[in-house]
Coordinates of C-alpha atoms in Angstrom, one line a residue:
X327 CA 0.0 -28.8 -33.0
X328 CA 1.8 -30.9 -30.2
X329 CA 4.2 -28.5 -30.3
X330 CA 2.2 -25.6 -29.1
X331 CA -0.1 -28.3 -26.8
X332 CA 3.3 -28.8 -24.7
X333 CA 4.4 -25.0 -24.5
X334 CA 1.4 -24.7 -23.2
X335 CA 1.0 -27.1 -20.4
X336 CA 4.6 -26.3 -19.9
X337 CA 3.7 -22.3 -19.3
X338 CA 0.5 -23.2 -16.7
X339 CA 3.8 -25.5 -14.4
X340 CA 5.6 -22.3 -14.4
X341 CA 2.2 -20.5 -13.5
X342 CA 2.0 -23.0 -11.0
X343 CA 5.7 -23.0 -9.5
X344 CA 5.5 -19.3 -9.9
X345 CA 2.1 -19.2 -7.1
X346 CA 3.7 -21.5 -4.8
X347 CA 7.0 -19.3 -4.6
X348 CA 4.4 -16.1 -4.3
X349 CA 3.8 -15.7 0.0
X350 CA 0.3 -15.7 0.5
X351 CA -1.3 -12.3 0.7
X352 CA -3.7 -12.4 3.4
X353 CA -7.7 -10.8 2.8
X354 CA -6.9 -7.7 5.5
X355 CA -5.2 -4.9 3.8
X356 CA -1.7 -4.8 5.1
X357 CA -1.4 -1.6 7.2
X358 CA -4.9 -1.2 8.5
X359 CA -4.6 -2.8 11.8
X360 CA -5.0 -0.6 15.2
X361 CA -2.4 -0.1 17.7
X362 CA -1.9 -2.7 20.7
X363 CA -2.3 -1.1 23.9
X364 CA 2.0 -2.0 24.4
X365 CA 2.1 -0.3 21.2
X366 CA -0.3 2.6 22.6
X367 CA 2.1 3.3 25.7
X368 CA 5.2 2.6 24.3
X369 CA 4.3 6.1 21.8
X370 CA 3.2 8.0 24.9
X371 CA 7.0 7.0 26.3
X372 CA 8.7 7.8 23.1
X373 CA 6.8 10.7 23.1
X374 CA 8.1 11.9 26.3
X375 CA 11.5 10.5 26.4
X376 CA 12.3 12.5 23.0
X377 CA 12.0 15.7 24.1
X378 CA 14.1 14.9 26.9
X379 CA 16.4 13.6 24.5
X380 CA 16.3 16.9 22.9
X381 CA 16.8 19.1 25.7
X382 CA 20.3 17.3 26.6
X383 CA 21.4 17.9 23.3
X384 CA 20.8 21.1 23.6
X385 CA 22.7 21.2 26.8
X386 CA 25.5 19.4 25.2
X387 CA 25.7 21.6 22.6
X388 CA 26.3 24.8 24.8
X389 CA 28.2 23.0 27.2
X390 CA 31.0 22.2 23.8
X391 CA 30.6 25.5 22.6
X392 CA 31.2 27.3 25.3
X393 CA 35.1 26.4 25.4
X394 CA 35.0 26.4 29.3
X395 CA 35.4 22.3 29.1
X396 CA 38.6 20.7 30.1
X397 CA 39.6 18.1 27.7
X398 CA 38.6 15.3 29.7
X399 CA 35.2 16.9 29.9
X400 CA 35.1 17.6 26.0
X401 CA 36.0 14.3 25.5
X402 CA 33.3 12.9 27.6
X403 CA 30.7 15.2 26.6
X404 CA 31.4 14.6 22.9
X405 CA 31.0 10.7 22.9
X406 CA 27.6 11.5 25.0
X407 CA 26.2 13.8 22.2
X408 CA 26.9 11.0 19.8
X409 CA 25.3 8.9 22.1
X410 CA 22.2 11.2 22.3
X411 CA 22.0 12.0 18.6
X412 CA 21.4 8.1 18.1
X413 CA 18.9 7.4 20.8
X414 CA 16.9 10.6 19.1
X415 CA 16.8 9.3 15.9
X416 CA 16.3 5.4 17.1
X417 CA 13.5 6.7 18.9
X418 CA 11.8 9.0 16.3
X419 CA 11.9 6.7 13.7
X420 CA 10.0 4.2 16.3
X421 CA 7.5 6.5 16.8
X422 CA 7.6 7.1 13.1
X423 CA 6.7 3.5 12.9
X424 CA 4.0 3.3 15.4
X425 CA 2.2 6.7 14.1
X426 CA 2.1 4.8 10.4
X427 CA -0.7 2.2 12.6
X428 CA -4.0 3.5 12.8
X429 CA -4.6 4.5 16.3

């Protein structure tokens, strides 16, 4: 019977360890708060700036496909598309972020 006695206490320590290395869940459900008002008018700029975004890309994309660029310019327009392309996606996945809080 001991035996069983100490694999017992020594399950309910490893219980025990096991809650303190556990974070703490908090009562609020995680995801349910409400935008911040920074939060609020940082999506209305995303929200603009992105379609901006867009629109130069589009530009860009003419402007490479046309074949009326000089080399210098191709060169210079190609590492801005790059550039673009990133801030688009930086940006959408931002607002992504800040659409997933309930507004």
């Amino acid at each position: 019977m001991k035996e069983s006695e100490e694999r017992a206490a020594g399950s309910q320590e490893n219980k025990k360890i096991q809650e303190k290395q556990m974070p703490k869940q908090s009562s609020a459900p995680s995801g349910k708060r409400k935008r911040t008002y920074q939060e609020n008018r940082e999506m209305e700029r995303l929200e603009q700036e992105i379609p901006q975004l867009e629109q130069e890309k589009a530009e860009l994309e003419r402007l490479l496909g046309s074949g009326s660029l000089s080399v210098g310019e191709l060169t210079a327009k190609s590492v801005r598309i790059g550039e673009v392309i990133a801030l688009i996606d930086e940006k959408s996945m931002r607002w992504l972020e800040l659409s997933e809080i309930a507004g």
